C-alpha cells in the first residue's frame, strides 16, 4: 500500500522528517505575516443602497411618488431577497438584499437600470445615488473640539481626514460637520414690487454666476487657456451680481433687494463636547486590512498632528476597536499558553520526558502549518479562528498520543525503538485517519450555516480543517522519526514514574476492570441509566431550567441615551436636553463612588440625530427634535459597575425636560449578528392601526422584567398643512404642481447654484426671510401664475391640517412597523419573552383587535434561520460520520453503536451550562458538533482494539474487557489533554471571554463524560448487540427443520 510505504520511508529516513518539519515552519511563519488581526471574521454584504433626496417633500409624498414606482421596477430583478425602504421628510433610503452568493456587480448594474426606467420621478427630486454596500469595521472614533469657529474646526477635521486616507485608512465617516449654505432672502413685498418670483431670481443668479472656458489663445511663443471666472463663492461676491437693469442703464444688484448671508443648513447634526462644538470622525477598515496596524497608523499620525496643533484643540480617541482586538487576542494567548502548559504536564506524566517533548513540539509545528493554509484562503486571526486553534491543541495531541502511546507499549514489550515507532505509525494510521475524517465530518457542515451567523462561525471549521490536516502530516511523517530516537535514548525511568506506572496498572487491572465487569454483567441497567440521564437533561431544556441565548456577546464600553421631543419642537430644547444628559451622567459617576474621569472616559452630545442602536440600518436621521448623548465608560474588566447599573444611576440623576416624548437608554454588544433581541414586525393595516398596535405591544414589553429600550419605528411627525387647489385657483391658471413649487421655494428655498469651495459644496438658495414662513406667513403668501396673475394663497387653495409620520418603513412593498427591545441576559432571554407573548395571548389580541399581521424579525429571525441551517448541518454531519465509520468497519450496524455516544455529549454540556450559570447558545451547538467528533474518535480506537482481539479468537466479553483495558490510558489522555487545553478559558474572569466560554463549557463537560461513555457505555452496547445477535441466530435455528433424517435416507 502506497500510504504504508510512505510512512515507512519517513520513519526510517534520517532527515526527511526534519526537512518536512522545516518546510512546515517556514511556510507557517510566512503565512503568519500575512494573517490580519481583527475582532471578528470578515463577512460579505449582498446589499445595494439607494439614497434619495427630495427637498421639502413629506414622508408620505416620498413614499407614494418615489418609493412605490421603484418597488414595481425591482420586482423584475433576479436573486432579490428583500427590499427595505424607509421614507423620511425630504429624503428616503432603499436597501436591496440579494441572495447569498449573488453576483453583485451584475446586481448593481441591474438596479441602476431599474431606477433609470422610472419615468415618473418628481421634477424637483435629485438624482438617486445607487451604491454597493461594502462591509467595514470600526477602527476607532476621533473627536476634535475646542474654542474655535465652525470653519476652523472643519479645516482641522479635513486636514486629519485627508492625511489618514493618504496613510491607508479605508474610509472615514464624519458627523457634526454641518453643511453651509448661502442664503438669499428676498422680502415678499420686494418681489411684488419688482414683479419677480423666487424662481426667477434663482435663474438669474445661475446665469450670472458661471465659470466658463473661453478657448485657447495661441501665439508664436506660447499657448494660453482662456477662462471666464464669474462664479460667486461668498456672500459679498453674490451681492455684486446684477438682477435687473432699466432702459436708462441703472443696474439693480442682488445686495440691493436681498439679505445675503452664509449659515448652516437647517436640521444639520451638531455635536458638543462640554461647552465646545465638536466634529466626529468614524475611522473604518475594509476587508483585508489589519485592525491593529491601522490603529497604530492612526495613533502615530495623531501624535504628529497634536505636536503642531493649538494646545486648546482637543483631539480625543474613543471606542477604539483595536484595543478590544488586543484584549481578546491577549486573553486567548494567555489562556492558550496556560492550557498548553497543562497539556505538557499531562503528557509528561503519562508518556515521559522525551516522547512528551516531541508530542508537544507537534503543537506549534501544526499551528504554523495551519496558519499557512489560513493565509492562503484569506482567513484572519480573530476571536473565532484563535479559539479554533486552542481547540486544535487537543486534536493535535490526541493524534500524537495514540501513536506515541502505542509505540511506547510496543517498546516496553521488547520491540526495538525504531521498529516500535514504525509499527505504531502503520497500525494507528487507519483508525487515526478515520477519527480525523469523522472530526472533519462533524465540523465542516457548519459551513452550511449562512447569513450573518454563518459569516461569523465559518472560520471555526475552516481553521480546524487546516489544523487536522497539519496534525496528520506531523503525526505520521514527522513524529515517528523523533519517537525512534526518543525511545532508543530513553534512560532509566525515575522512581516516581515507576510508582505512577505501577499504580495506574493496578487501577486498570483492579478497580477499572471490576467496574467494567459489573457494568457488562448489568449491561441493560447501565445503558438504561445513561438513557435516563439523557432524558433528564432534555427535560431541563424543555421545562426552561436552561434557557437559550442565541448569540451572547460581552457588553461594550459605550452607553447611549436617545431622546425625542414632540416633532416641531425648537432646536434649543434639544440643546438643553443634551446638556442635561451630560450633567446627569457626571452626577451618576459621583453617586457610584468614582472621581471625575475614573468611570466616564469620554462623553459627547449630538443634536438633531439619534443613535440607531443595535440591529437597525445605519440611517442618520436628522431632525431638530432629536438628540443623543454617548458615553464611553472605563474598560469593562477594570470596573465593577456594569452598564445596566450605570444606566440605572444615570436615570436617577436626570431631570427630564418638559415635552420629551421618549428617553431611551441602551448599550451595544460588541459582536454578533444585526438585529435587536426582540423585534416584532406589524404589517397589513393602516398606519394609524399599526401605530396603535405598536403602542399596545410596546406597553406590554415595557412591563416585562429584563426588557429595556422598547421603541417603535413609526414616530409621529410635524403638523402637516395640506394644500388643495380651489376651482377659483384653477380658473386663475394655477396648477397643483405650480402652487407646490412656489410654496416649497418660500419655505425651503429655490436652488440657484451649487458652489464647490474647499472640501464641501455650498448650496445657494433663494427664499423668503425666516420670519415669513409660518402659519400667518403661509396665509399671507402671494402666488403668481404662469399667465402673470397674482393672488394670495388663501384665494388659490384650501388649507387643512393633519399629523403625519416622520418615518415610514416598507418591506417588499408592504408598510411595516417594528417594535424593538433589548434583553438583559441576566434576567431573561428573547426566547422566553417571545414565548410569553404567545402564551399570554398578546399576539392574538394584536391580530384580532388591530387587524395586523405579526412576524418576528431581528435576532429572532436570524435565530430561526441559523437553527434551520444548523439542523441541516447536523444531519449532514451525522450522515458523513456514518459513511466514514461504515467504510472503516466494513459493517452497517457497527457505526450505529459508535454513534450512539453522540447524544450523551449533550448531557455534559447541559450540566456544565447549569453549573456555570450560562444559557445554551449558538456557540454551544457548534461545540456540540465538535464534541460529537471527539467522542466518536475515542470510540473508533476502542472498537478497533476490540475487533483486533476478536480477530485473534477471543470471546466477545473477553475482547470487550481487554480492548477497554488496552485503550484506557489513551482515552484518558486524549480527554484530559483536550479538557486542560481549554479549561483556562472556562475560569477566565474577563468580559472578553464571555463570547467563547459556551464553547469551552460544552467541550470540557462533554469530554468529562467521554471516558465512562467510551470505556463503559460502548462496551455495554456492544455486549447487548452480541446478545441480540445470539438471540437472532437461535431464533433462525428454531425456525429451520431438522436436516439429520434427510441425510440418513440419502
Short mmCIF file of C-alpha atoms in Angstrom, two decimals, residues 34-40 289-293 325 380-382:
data_model
loop_
_atom_site.label_atom_id
_atom_site.label_comp_id
_atom_site.label_asym_id
_atom_site.label_seq_id
_atom_site.Cartn_x
_atom_site.Cartn_y
_atom_site.Cartn_z
CA UNK A 34 0.01 37.59 6.01
CA UNK A 35 -2.75 37.00 8.58
CA UNK A 36 -4.70 40.10 9.56
CA UNK A 37 -5.61 40.64 13.20
CA UNK A 38 -9.16 41.77 13.81
CA UNK A 39 -12.07 41.46 16.22
CA UNK A 40 -14.36 39.16 14.25
CA UNK A 289 -6.80 45.42 6.46
CA UNK A 290 -5.15 44.59 9.79
CA UNK A 291 -7.05 46.38 12.58
CA UNK A 292 -4.07 46.75 14.88
CA UNK A 293 -1.72 48.06 12.18
CA UNK A 325 -8.82 43.15 19.49
CA UNK A 380 -7.63 36.11 9.69
CA UNK A 381 -6.65 35.88 13.32
CA UNK A 382 -9.79 36.75 15.26
#
